Amino acid sequence: MNEEYDVIVLGTGLTECILSGIMSVNGKKVLHMDRNPYYGGESASITPLDDLYKRFKIPGAPPASMGRGRDWNVDLIPKFLMANGQLVKMLLYTEVTRYLDFKVTEGSFVYKGGKIYKVPSTEAEALASSLMGLFEKRRFRKFLVYVANFDEKDPRTFEGIDPKKTAMREVYKKFDLGQDVIDFTGHALALYRTDDYLDQPCCETINRIKLYSESLARYGKSPYLYPLYGLGELPQGFARLSAIYGGTYMLNKPIEEIIVQNGKVIGVKSEGEVARCKQLICDPSYVKDRVEKVGQVIRVICILSHPIKNTNDANSCQIIIPQNQVNRKSDIYVCMISSAHNVAAQGKYIAIVSTTVETKEPEKEIRPALELLEPIEQKFVSISDLLVPKDLGTESQIFISRTYDATTHFETTCDDIKDIYKRMTGSEFDFEEMKRKKNDIYGED
Amino acid sequence: MALRELKVCLLGDTGVGKSSIVWRFVEDSFDPNINPTIGASFMTKTVQYQNELHKFLIWDTAGQERPYFCTDKEEQILYHYRFRALAPMYYRGSAAAIIVYDITKEETFSTLKNWVKELRQHGPPNIVVAIAGNKCDLIDVREVMERDAKDYADSIHAIFVETSAKNAININELFIEISRRIPSADANPPSGGKGFKLRRQPSEPQRSCC
């Protein structure tokens, strides 16, 4: 450990592991440590089930009805991968996808008037959906065609709309879409959590809807993918990439001090020894004085013995409860997976409810979601602070990741990774930089 | 002929010759200066076994097995568990595990039991276990008796061979024995719930102009 590294990484969450992998692939000497005895930090999947009970201080051991504890891998943070999103791109470029197997999430649903409906996102589905009346359907179809043809770089596809100026509200007006359609387009397709986007330039929203439909087009059923054995496999895969390229790994390693000299990081002290470094990457839990709280997220992990009602017995799905349906400012999400993903014992389902905290009684806020899930065998409630770095790390060379937010996919996580990369290297993030630099696959492919 | 992909993971202390065994098996060569730090991501070799083709997908530890901070040998054994950073992913879905020790280093045989324990804890329930006593060309400096190792392997129903990656002794035999022990494909039909590997999208059709 008494050595000099280019980069020391603290915490093995997904953001840290991806950055560690990129740095190692690009020839940096990396030391990666975690105070926990397992990989993944906040993005770990907890196994066996007993550990989850302990973590949430649930008295007693899991009952026999929960099956074998080792069959469980319970995510702490619920997310899916957009099939055409940035994380999938990172997995492909790094070939970390070799270590993982995926399944397509079976359905995507939206809540309206106390009931749930399948989210229509193709023309055919939109025309068959009971969410809209006939005329509305035709107008929505026209809108979807416009979005599909839209190309940010080709003004001929704009049809009088200025992507950088026209507000999304105006675009909806142009296509004469009603409130219900606007609600599910903004929240279930563009995946906005609030309505603030309505007055922003429309380009971002249109691109988000494109990402949704292109992701959906890849595998059908839904735009979401989920890795077998849980999301905790993702950081492990990128950690392996980093290790193959020379990254040094240590788990269960207490971190005593981050040593700063003249405002700049020079090393990390652990168990009396100092490892020196030029740059440091870490999650907020390692640098409590350098981050600030910008909000809170409530997450409730629910174990069920039945699929969610009205989802055609889907073994996995997402349900979005748009804010205005339940008089809130931000949406409530439900992500459900099951034994089909090797994350639960046979016949068991894990549904995780999450949202941004808006009141002093967050558990009350998520009640409409819990009602959809009843009966719930066991609940695990957590309320966590959303932490962001106070500065960009330019001076200190300490680069801090943001806490995982309430979004149900990894797009914001990838934005954070790209941003940190840029701040560390001074150059724009390029997926090409993630490609393996040598042939490290031997034998026939 | 039916092709079966079989994941094999390597276990054992640093420096016992895990990579060299695979290198010999896959490329039929030996490099005494094989870089201990930078592992191979993946090594594959297909061999015929009866009326099946077995494609071995061999996972190397990429150095994540290494106990750090310990120069002292005893301390190294003591700390063995503490800093070992092999991820559960490493064991997932493995059909077989090869646990390697060095016949010239007693302590690498002592830690074998820890690796077996680790495998029982994290590995799949029906995994085929093989124990390889490597560097058997170095008879003069032997510290582990073949008999002791064989008895231990028998006690846990593991395959046992002494190998030399350097002199190509028993390397192919090790894998043939693994093929033999792996339950036939009919005995273990894959459950319906298998996932898939992500692939690159076939290039998008050009958008027609005008």
XYZ file of C-alpha atoms in Angstrom:
655
model
C 0.000 0.000 0.000
C 2.929 2.357 0.627
C 3.004 3.268 -2.994
C 2.100 6.082 -5.299
C -1.002 5.725 -7.414
C -2.416 7.920 -10.139
C -5.917 7.506 -8.799
C -7.334 6.174 -5.533
C -11.008 5.244 -5.567
C -13.009 4.915 -2.349
C -16.281 2.999 -2.439
C -17.275 0.324 -4.938
C -20.607 1.751 -6.066
C -21.427 1.642 -9.774
C -20.159 5.178 -10.504
C -16.843 4.499 -8.756
C -16.359 1.101 -10.439
C -17.057 2.419 -13.937
C -14.629 5.323 -13.445
C -12.056 2.941 -11.960
C -12.425 0.724 -15.038
C -11.994 3.636 -17.464
C -8.921 4.882 -15.603
C -7.258 1.438 -15.513
C -8.013 0.735 -19.171
C -6.318 4.048 -19.970
C -3.146 3.028 -18.180
C -3.628 4.793 -14.865
C -2.372 3.062 -11.735
C -5.481 2.616 -9.621
C -6.004 1.600 -5.986
C -9.651 0.850 -5.223
C -10.807 0.391 -1.608
C -14.097 -0.072 0.189
C -14.790 0.010 3.910
C -17.462 -2.671 3.440
C -16.652 -6.371 3.040
C -18.763 -6.513 -0.145
C -18.819 -4.799 -3.545
C -21.378 -2.186 -4.544
C -21.793 0.312 -1.681
C -25.254 1.819 -2.080
C -25.703 0.053 -5.415
C -25.102 -3.409 -3.920
C -27.580 -6.254 -3.974
C -27.769 -7.643 -0.450
C -27.342 -11.372 0.043
C -28.199 -13.543 1.940
C -31.636 -12.361 3.079
C -30.532 -12.412 6.741
C -28.153 -9.562 5.949
C -31.052 -7.454 4.687
C -32.994 -8.096 7.918
C -29.919 -7.096 9.924
C -29.297 -4.009 7.835
C -32.850 -2.761 8.392
C -32.833 -3.904 12.034
C -35.844 -6.186 11.544
C -35.993 -8.305 14.716
C -35.520 -12.057 14.299
C -34.415 -14.098 11.319
C -36.381 -14.329 8.046
C -39.273 -16.817 8.407
C -39.050 -20.227 6.728
C -41.585 -19.055 4.120
C -38.851 -16.835 2.625
C -36.965 -19.922 1.419
C -33.182 -20.149 1.255
C -31.426 -16.945 2.269
C -28.757 -17.409 -0.401
C -31.342 -17.267 -3.182
C -31.925 -13.588 -2.457
C -30.021 -10.635 -3.947
C -31.975 -7.568 -2.917
C -31.124 -4.222 -4.514
C -31.020 -1.238 -2.196
C -31.721 1.157 -5.046
C -34.316 0.218 -7.642
C -33.320 0.878 -11.233
C -33.532 -0.624 -14.694
C -31.260 -0.171 -17.703
C -32.701 1.576 -20.751
C -32.063 -0.918 -23.568
C -30.689 1.848 -25.772
C -29.288 3.976 -22.989
C -25.802 5.077 -22.001
C -25.085 2.309 -19.481
C -25.757 -0.368 -22.095
C -23.368 1.491 -24.379
C -20.728 1.489 -21.637
C -21.229 -2.248 -21.071
C -20.799 -2.947 -24.778
C -17.758 -0.718 -25.293
C -15.958 -2.205 -22.278
C -17.192 -5.732 -23.077
C -18.227 -6.040 -19.437
C -21.403 -7.439 -20.944
C -19.491 -10.735 -21.234
C -19.821 -11.184 -17.479
C -23.542 -10.517 -17.293
C -26.850 -11.990 -18.407
C -29.947 -9.874 -18.839
C -33.699 -10.178 -19.062
C -36.160 -7.754 -20.550
C -38.572 -6.269 -18.041
C -42.000 -7.563 -18.968
C -44.095 -4.462 -18.712
C -44.294 -0.759 -18.109
C -47.468 0.634 -16.552
C -48.924 3.991 -15.617
C -51.409 4.849 -12.873
C -54.579 6.737 -13.681
C -57.654 7.192 -11.502
C -56.663 4.450 -9.069
C -56.049 1.861 -11.806
C -52.971 0.856 -13.789
C -52.680 0.795 -17.579
C -49.979 -0.511 -19.896
C -47.916 2.380 -21.275
C -48.531 2.661 -25.014
C -45.475 3.783 -26.903
C -45.820 2.280 -30.336
C -48.463 3.249 -32.823
C -50.136 -0.145 -32.569
C -50.194 -0.070 -28.792
C -51.428 3.485 -28.711
C -54.306 2.599 -31.003
C -55.266 -0.380 -28.850
C -54.933 1.371 -25.482
C -57.961 2.195 -23.378
C -56.137 5.211 -21.969
C -57.328 7.514 -24.762
C -60.336 8.243 -26.905
C -60.235 7.668 -30.656
C -59.441 11.224 -31.796
C -56.857 11.587 -29.108
C -55.234 8.385 -30.347
C -54.875 9.755 -33.872
C -53.295 12.962 -32.632
C -50.955 11.006 -30.351
C -49.967 8.805 -33.277
C -49.048 11.877 -35.318
C -46.963 13.120 -32.411
C -45.105 9.796 -32.121
C -44.317 9.808 -35.821
C -42.961 13.350 -35.500
C -40.737 12.306 -32.593
C -39.492 9.219 -34.417
C -38.416 11.314 -37.401
C -36.991 14.149 -35.340
C -33.254 14.551 -35.684
C -31.547 17.248 -33.676
C -28.996 17.721 -36.458
C -31.460 17.924 -39.342
C -33.631 21.089 -39.430
C -35.833 19.524 -42.121
C -37.302 17.293 -39.395
C -38.254 20.218 -37.123
C -41.524 21.170 -38.871
C -41.532 24.735 -37.600
C -40.477 23.857 -34.078
C -37.225 25.291 -32.746
C -35.778 22.551 -30.532
C -33.669 25.026 -28.562
C -36.429 27.600 -28.072
C -39.945 26.185 -28.374
C -41.254 25.070 -24.964
C -42.563 21.513 -24.719
C -45.935 22.936 -23.673
C -46.162 24.580 -27.121
C -45.301 21.334 -28.891
C -48.134 19.534 -27.084
C -50.424 22.379 -28.115
C -49.310 22.082 -31.730
C -50.342 18.413 -31.748
C -53.495 19.255 -29.779
C -52.799 16.660 -27.078
C -55.045 16.552 -23.999
C -53.983 16.606 -20.353
C -54.053 12.804 -19.890
C -51.833 12.201 -22.898
C -49.477 14.978 -21.824
C -49.257 13.399 -18.368
C -48.217 9.989 -19.497
C -45.987 11.279 -22.309
C -44.028 13.485 -19.921
C -43.891 11.048 -17.038
C -44.124 7.540 -18.483
C -42.244 8.076 -21.781
C -39.936 11.049 -21.187
C -39.610 9.869 -17.554
C -39.732 13.312 -15.968
C -40.469 13.246 -12.264
C -41.998 16.732 -12.141
C -43.767 19.065 -14.563
C -40.938 21.611 -14.715
C -39.961 20.386 -18.174
C -43.128 21.841 -19.763
C -41.612 25.309 -19.918
C -38.138 24.181 -20.998
C -37.013 23.990 -24.648
C -38.478 20.812 -26.172
C -35.274 19.211 -27.537
C -34.423 17.333 -24.331
C -37.972 15.992 -23.964
C -38.153 14.817 -27.555
C -34.808 13.059 -27.191
C -36.028 11.376 -24.007
C -39.126 10.076 -25.771
C -36.888 8.864 -28.606
C -34.676 7.021 -26.107
C -37.776 5.373 -24.672
C -39.160 4.237 -28.013
C -35.799 3.166 -29.396
C -35.148 1.185 -26.226
C -38.553 -0.395 -26.550
C -37.879 -1.267 -30.176
C -34.771 -3.265 -29.230
C -36.451 -6.135 -27.401
C -40.181 -5.401 -27.384
C -42.274 -5.745 -24.197
C -40.622 -2.823 -22.444
C -37.615 -0.511 -22.834
C -35.978 -1.856 -19.680
C -33.352 -4.506 -19.011
C -32.380 -6.088 -15.726
C -29.264 -8.199 -14.956
C -29.683 -11.683 -13.490
C -28.603 -11.826 -9.817
C -29.355 -8.153 -9.293
C -27.941 -4.712 -10.005
C -24.993 -5.441 -7.711
C -23.522 -7.440 -10.603
C -22.878 -4.201 -12.501
C -20.246 -2.687 -10.171
C -18.645 -6.141 -9.823
C -18.317 -6.414 -13.598
C -16.617 -3.031 -13.944
C -14.384 -3.781 -10.937
C -13.249 -6.921 -12.757
C -12.445 -4.812 -15.819
C -10.372 -2.480 -13.666
C -8.573 -5.436 -12.022
C -7.760 -7.026 -15.392
C -6.085 -3.760 -16.341
C -4.002 -3.722 -13.172
C -6.328 -2.062 -10.666
C -5.636 -3.130 -7.079
C -8.672 -4.090 -4.983
C -9.146 -4.098 -1.226
C -12.422 -4.623 0.548
C -13.189 -4.339 4.257
C -10.627 -1.569 4.547
C -11.253 1.189 7.054
C -10.382 4.632 5.724
C -9.024 6.915 8.416
C -8.126 10.062 6.605
C -7.975 11.716 3.247
C -4.753 13.688 3.362
C -4.880 17.138 1.823
C -1.871 19.449 1.465
C -2.224 23.055 0.339
C -5.806 22.327 -0.649
C -4.921 19.367 -2.856
C -5.293 15.665 -2.116
C -1.996 13.785 -1.711
C -3.089 10.454 -0.291
C -5.317 8.272 1.838
C -4.535 6.897 5.279
C -5.787 3.454 6.204
C -4.767 1.481 9.267
C -1.809 3.722 9.863
C -0.429 3.408 6.341
C -0.533 6.038 3.641
C -1.128 5.417 -0.053
C -0.261 8.449 -2.128
C -2.238 9.617 -5.135
C -2.674 12.448 -7.608
C -6.455 12.232 -7.818
C -9.210 10.785 -5.661
C -12.656 9.523 -6.628
C -15.156 8.673 -3.900
C -18.812 8.479 -2.980
C -20.276 11.084 -0.599
C -20.033 8.791 2.454
C -16.233 9.121 2.496
C -16.188 12.935 2.507
C -19.113 14.110 4.630
C -17.681 17.634 4.981
C -17.369 18.143 1.241
C -20.972 17.366 0.266
C -24.333 19.015 0.804
C -27.853 17.714 1.088
C -30.222 18.663 -1.709
C -33.183 16.490 -0.787
C -34.306 13.089 0.379
C -35.531 9.910 -1.242
C -37.797 7.356 0.405
C -37.464 3.753 -0.742
C -39.576 0.874 0.492
C -38.513 -2.660 -0.402
C -41.582 -4.928 -0.333
C -41.476 -8.719 -0.473
C -44.587 -10.238 -2.060
C -45.743 -13.767 -2.784
C -47.828 -12.716 -5.776
C -47.372 -10.708 -8.965
C -48.835 -7.199 -8.942
C -52.542 -7.146 -9.850
C -53.533 -6.115 -13.385
C -50.052 -6.597 -14.835
C -50.893 -9.892 -16.591
C -48.850 -11.682 -13.934
C -45.660 -10.014 -15.194
C -42.536 -11.393 -13.481
C -41.081 -7.892 -13.707
C -42.509 -4.455 -14.344
C -42.395 -0.771 -13.676
C -45.346 1.304 -12.521
C -45.260 5.078 -12.669
C -47.691 7.056 -10.552
C -47.665 10.544 -12.103
C -47.571 13.342 -9.510
C -50.860 15.026 -10.426
C -52.734 11.733 -10.054
C -51.949 11.795 -6.345
C -51.609 15.564 -5.779
C -47.855 15.650 -5.541
C -44.971 17.469 -7.168
C -42.927 14.380 -8.033
C -43.851 10.947 -9.349
C -43.864 7.727 -7.365
C -42.153 4.730 -8.956
C -42.596 1.014 -8.402
C -39.965 -1.386 -9.764
C -40.741 -5.066 -9.475
C -38.553 -8.095 -10.153
C -38.781 -11.683 -8.986
C -37.323 -15.153 -8.698
C -37.124 -15.170 -12.515
C -34.114 -12.841 -12.126
C -32.355 -14.945 -9.486
C -32.924 -12.245 -6.895
C -35.568 -13.957 -4.773
C -36.582 -17.419 -3.610
C -38.940 -19.379 -5.864
C -42.372 -17.760 -6.125
C -41.312 -14.501 -4.452
C -41.442 -10.966 -5.839
C -39.543 -7.848 -4.803
C -41.272 -4.525 -5.433
C -39.418 -1.345 -4.535
C -41.392 1.871 -4.147
C -39.452 5.115 -4.370
C -39.989 8.827 -4.605
C -38.556 12.187 -3.676
C -39.620 13.150 -0.146
C -41.987 16.166 -0.120
C -43.473 16.206 3.379
C -42.602 15.380 6.980
C -44.472 12.088 6.659
C -42.831 10.343 3.710
C -44.378 6.966 4.496
C -47.805 8.503 4.029
C -46.740 9.893 0.641
C -46.150 6.473 -0.870
C -49.408 4.928 0.347
C -51.085 4.837 -3.113
C -48.185 2.699 -4.348
C -48.303 0.330 -1.384
C -52.041 -0.153 -1.957
C -51.271 -1.569 -5.401
C -48.972 -4.153 -3.831
C -51.052 -5.547 -0.945
C -50.725 -7.993 0.711
C -47.068 -7.204 1.546
C -45.169 -9.899 3.421
C -42.290 -7.771 4.640
C -41.394 -4.103 4.265
C -37.961 -2.482 4.562
C -38.153 1.313 4.710
C -35.252 3.683 4.129
C -35.087 7.437 3.848
C -31.795 8.650 2.480
C -30.274 12.041 1.871
C -29.475 13.092 -1.671
C -25.921 14.386 -1.461
C -23.958 16.319 -4.054
C -20.386 17.646 -3.962
C -19.979 21.257 -2.825
C -17.379 21.960 -5.495
C -16.108 20.577 -8.791
C -12.890 19.209 -7.305
C -10.741 21.311 -9.621
C -8.542 22.520 -6.803
C -8.638 19.579 -4.387
C -8.577 16.919 -7.142
C -11.178 15.092 -5.030
C -13.990 14.012 -7.319
C -17.174 13.058 -5.539
C -20.044 11.153 -7.096
C -23.662 12.154 -6.524
C -26.038 9.992 -4.515
C -28.236 7.765 -6.701
C -31.440 9.720 -7.310
C -35.070 8.619 -7.519
C -35.026 8.051 -11.314
C -35.717 4.448 -12.334
C -32.859 4.122 -14.787
C -29.125 4.863 -14.935
C -29.090 7.810 -17.340
C -28.371 10.420 -14.638
C -25.708 8.121 -13.145
C -24.004 7.982 -16.563
C -24.214 11.780 -16.879
C -22.436 12.038 -13.520
C -19.720 9.607 -14.689
C -19.160 11.585 -17.901
C -19.043 14.819 -15.943
C -16.499 13.503 -13.423
C -14.397 12.109 -16.274
C -14.340 15.518 -17.908
C -13.384 17.270 -14.686
C -10.592 14.728 -14.044
C -9.038 14.643 -17.474
C -9.972 18.006 -18.906
C -11.326 16.370 -22.038
C -14.833 15.564 -23.161
C -16.010 12.025 -22.361
C -15.809 9.681 -25.332
C -17.174 6.139 -25.279
C -14.194 5.135 -27.446
C -11.976 5.812 -24.422
C -13.605 2.862 -22.667
C -12.549 0.314 -25.254
C -10.092 -2.297 -24.098
C -6.616 -1.355 -25.239
C -5.216 -4.822 -25.838
C -6.421 -8.236 -26.755
C -7.176 -9.875 -23.462
C -9.306 -12.678 -24.789
C -7.457 -15.850 -25.600
C -8.570 -18.984 -27.361
C -11.430 -18.954 -29.811
C -14.170 -16.423 -29.240
C -22.633 -32.258 -32.271
C -24.049 -30.433 -29.276
C -21.920 -27.555 -27.998
C -21.968 -26.841 -24.286
C -20.430 -23.783 -22.710
C -18.888 -24.567 -19.347
C -17.639 -21.839 -17.070
C -14.591 -22.796 -15.022
C -13.192 -20.536 -12.313
C -9.675 -20.672 -10.947
C -8.923 -20.348 -7.259
C -5.814 -20.502 -5.134
C -3.150 -18.246 -3.708
C -1.136 -15.768 -5.717
C 1.850 -17.263 -7.513
C 0.804 -20.931 -7.523
C 0.478 -20.924 -11.309
C -3.235 -20.525 -11.964
C -2.730 -18.457 -15.093
C 0.098 -20.687 -16.290
C -2.135 -23.774 -16.144
C -4.757 -22.104 -18.316
C -2.125 -20.657 -20.598
C -0.721 -24.150 -21.154
C -4.190 -25.578 -21.750
C -5.388 -22.852 -24.121
C -2.234 -21.838 -25.976
C 0.020 -24.817 -25.194
C 2.826 -22.548 -24.093
C 4.566 -21.462 -20.935
C 5.885 -18.056 -19.980
C 7.922 -18.054 -16.754
C 7.570 -14.279 -16.564
C 3.823 -14.169 -16.971
C 2.668 -10.795 -15.679
C 1.213 -11.391 -12.233
C -0.791 -8.198 -12.208
C -2.600 -8.051 -15.485
C -4.835 -11.014 -15.971
C -6.644 -12.215 -19.005
C -10.246 -11.364 -19.164
C -11.314 -14.621 -20.625
C -9.746 -17.754 -21.999
C -11.622 -20.340 -23.992
C -10.941 -23.733 -25.483
C -13.268 -26.264 -27.019
C -12.632 -29.987 -26.636
C -14.643 -32.980 -27.683
C -15.990 -35.214 -24.970
C -17.918 -38.284 -26.150
C -20.692 -36.947 -28.364
C -20.509 -33.380 -27.023
C -18.269 -30.388 -27.602
C -17.255 -28.717 -24.362
C -16.332 -25.096 -24.692
C -14.500 -24.119 -21.517
C -14.877 -20.459 -20.573
C -12.089 -20.041 -18.067
C -12.125 -17.141 -15.634
C -8.898 -15.943 -14.125
C -8.856 -14.033 -10.844
C -7.315 -10.876 -12.338
C -5.323 -10.576 -9.125
C -8.440 -9.968 -7.042
C -7.519 -12.967 -4.862
C -4.406 -11.304 -3.537
C -4.045 -10.588 0.159
C -2.354 -7.217 0.458
C -0.216 -5.546 3.093
C 1.255 -8.786 4.323
C 4.899 -9.474 3.798
C 4.997 -11.894 6.679
C 3.858 -15.358 5.653
C 1.934 -16.195 8.799
C 0.244 -12.862 8.717
C -0.628 -13.525 5.111
C -2.583 -16.636 6.072
C -4.216 -14.801 8.937
C -5.276 -11.929 6.742
C -6.163 -14.151 3.899
C -9.878 -13.613 4.316
C -9.733 -9.999 5.086
C -8.602 -8.354 1.927
C -9.533 -10.953 -0.576
C -11.687 -9.154 -3.071
C -13.045 -11.855 -5.347
C -16.584 -10.864 -6.206
C -19.534 -13.279 -5.959
C -19.890 -12.765 -9.710
C -16.685 -14.721 -10.141
C -18.303 -17.946 -8.949
C -21.734 -17.520 -10.529
C -22.861 -20.170 -12.933
C -19.557 -22.072 -12.767
C -19.733 -25.715 -13.810
C -16.345 -26.386 -12.264
C -13.682 -24.775 -10.096
C -9.977 -25.593 -10.191
C -8.259 -24.896 -6.899
C -4.526 -24.678 -7.379
C -1.716 -24.948 -4.838
C 2.047 -25.084 -5.218
C 3.622 -28.421 -4.142
C 6.764 -26.544 -3.121
C 4.926 -24.224 -0.726
C 3.226 -25.803 2.258
C 1.215 -22.658 3.082
C -0.518 -22.680 -0.311
C -1.830 -26.118 0.598
C -2.911 -24.932 4.062
C -5.053 -22.208 2.542
C -6.688 -24.716 0.190
C -9.307 -25.467 2.832
C -10.213 -21.780 2.984
C -10.736 -21.734 -0.757
C -12.943 -24.808 -0.536
C -14.943 -23.145 2.235
C -15.227 -19.979 0.188
C -16.429 -21.984 -2.794
C -19.048 -23.815 -0.721
C -20.266 -20.451 0.510
C -20.395 -18.576 -2.778
C -20.281 -21.183 -5.514
C -23.191 -23.006 -7.126
C -24.336 -26.097 -5.160
C -23.409 -28.763 -7.727
C -20.061 -27.361 -8.826
C -17.366 -29.877 -9.816
C -14.235 -29.249 -7.747
C -10.740 -30.093 -8.982
C -7.564 -29.710 -6.947
C -4.319 -29.233 -8.837
C -0.938 -29.486 -7.105
C 1.108 -27.429 -9.543
C 4.867 -27.213 -10.156
C 5.290 -31.008 -9.847
C 8.454 -30.681 -11.955
C 10.147 -29.210 -8.869
C 10.330 -32.524 -6.984
C 13.540 -31.557 -5.143
C 11.894 -28.760 -3.228
C 8.567 -30.493 -2.609
C 6.861 -29.525 0.650
C 3.436 -31.134 0.150
C 3.174 -34.928 -0.030
C 1.043 -36.200 -2.883
C -0.618 -38.693 -0.506
C -1.821 -35.939 1.875
C -3.299 -33.918 -0.945
C -4.961 -36.952 -2.494
C -6.519 -37.922 0.856
C -7.859 -34.428 1.334
C -9.272 -34.288 -2.209
C -10.961 -37.656 -1.694
C -12.501 -36.455 1.553
C -14.303 -33.652 -0.302
C -14.986 -35.737 -3.441
C -12.777 -33.534 -5.556
C -10.728 -34.427 -8.628
C -7.018 -34.495 -7.801
C -3.953 -34.258 -10.035
C -0.434 -32.999 -9.696
C 0.384 -30.783 -12.653
C 3.246 -28.957 -14.251
C 2.253 -26.084 -16.475
C 5.946 -25.728 -17.337
C 6.410 -29.308 -18.564
C 2.822 -29.809 -19.741
C 2.106 -32.610 -17.279
C -1.503 -33.561 -16.579
C -2.956 -30.295 -17.881
C -5.170 -31.779 -20.574
C -5.952 -34.695 -18.274
C -7.255 -32.245 -15.688
C -9.783 -30.838 -18.128
C -10.743 -34.263 -19.498
C -11.531 -35.339 -15.950
C -13.643 -32.212 -15.459
C -15.564 -33.028 -18.663
C -16.127 -36.549 -17.362
C -17.507 -35.362 -14.028
C -19.855 -32.756 -15.394
C -23.417 -34.077 -15.428
C -24.672 -34.717 -18.964
C -26.796 -32.055 -20.611
C -29.944 -34.223 -20.376
C -29.561 -34.582 -16.609
C -29.599 -30.834 -16.125
C -31.933 -29.199 -18.608
C -31.401 -25.453 -18.398
C -34.262 -23.822 -16.537
C -36.568 -21.685 -18.685
C -35.317 -18.575 -16.964
C -32.005 -18.082 -18.706
C -30.991 -14.556 -19.563
C -29.220 -13.304 -22.667
C -26.007 -11.457 -23.487
C -26.237 -7.908 -24.728
C -25.090 -7.438 -28.276
C -24.391 -4.459 -30.406
C -27.327 -3.282 -32.444
C -27.108 -4.207 -36.107
C -26.343 -0.918 -37.831
C -29.459 1.118 -38.258
C -30.951 1.390 -41.718
C -30.137 4.711 -43.347
C -32.925 7.186 -43.006
C -34.212 7.857 -46.497
C -33.686 11.373 -47.678
C -36.767 13.409 -48.617
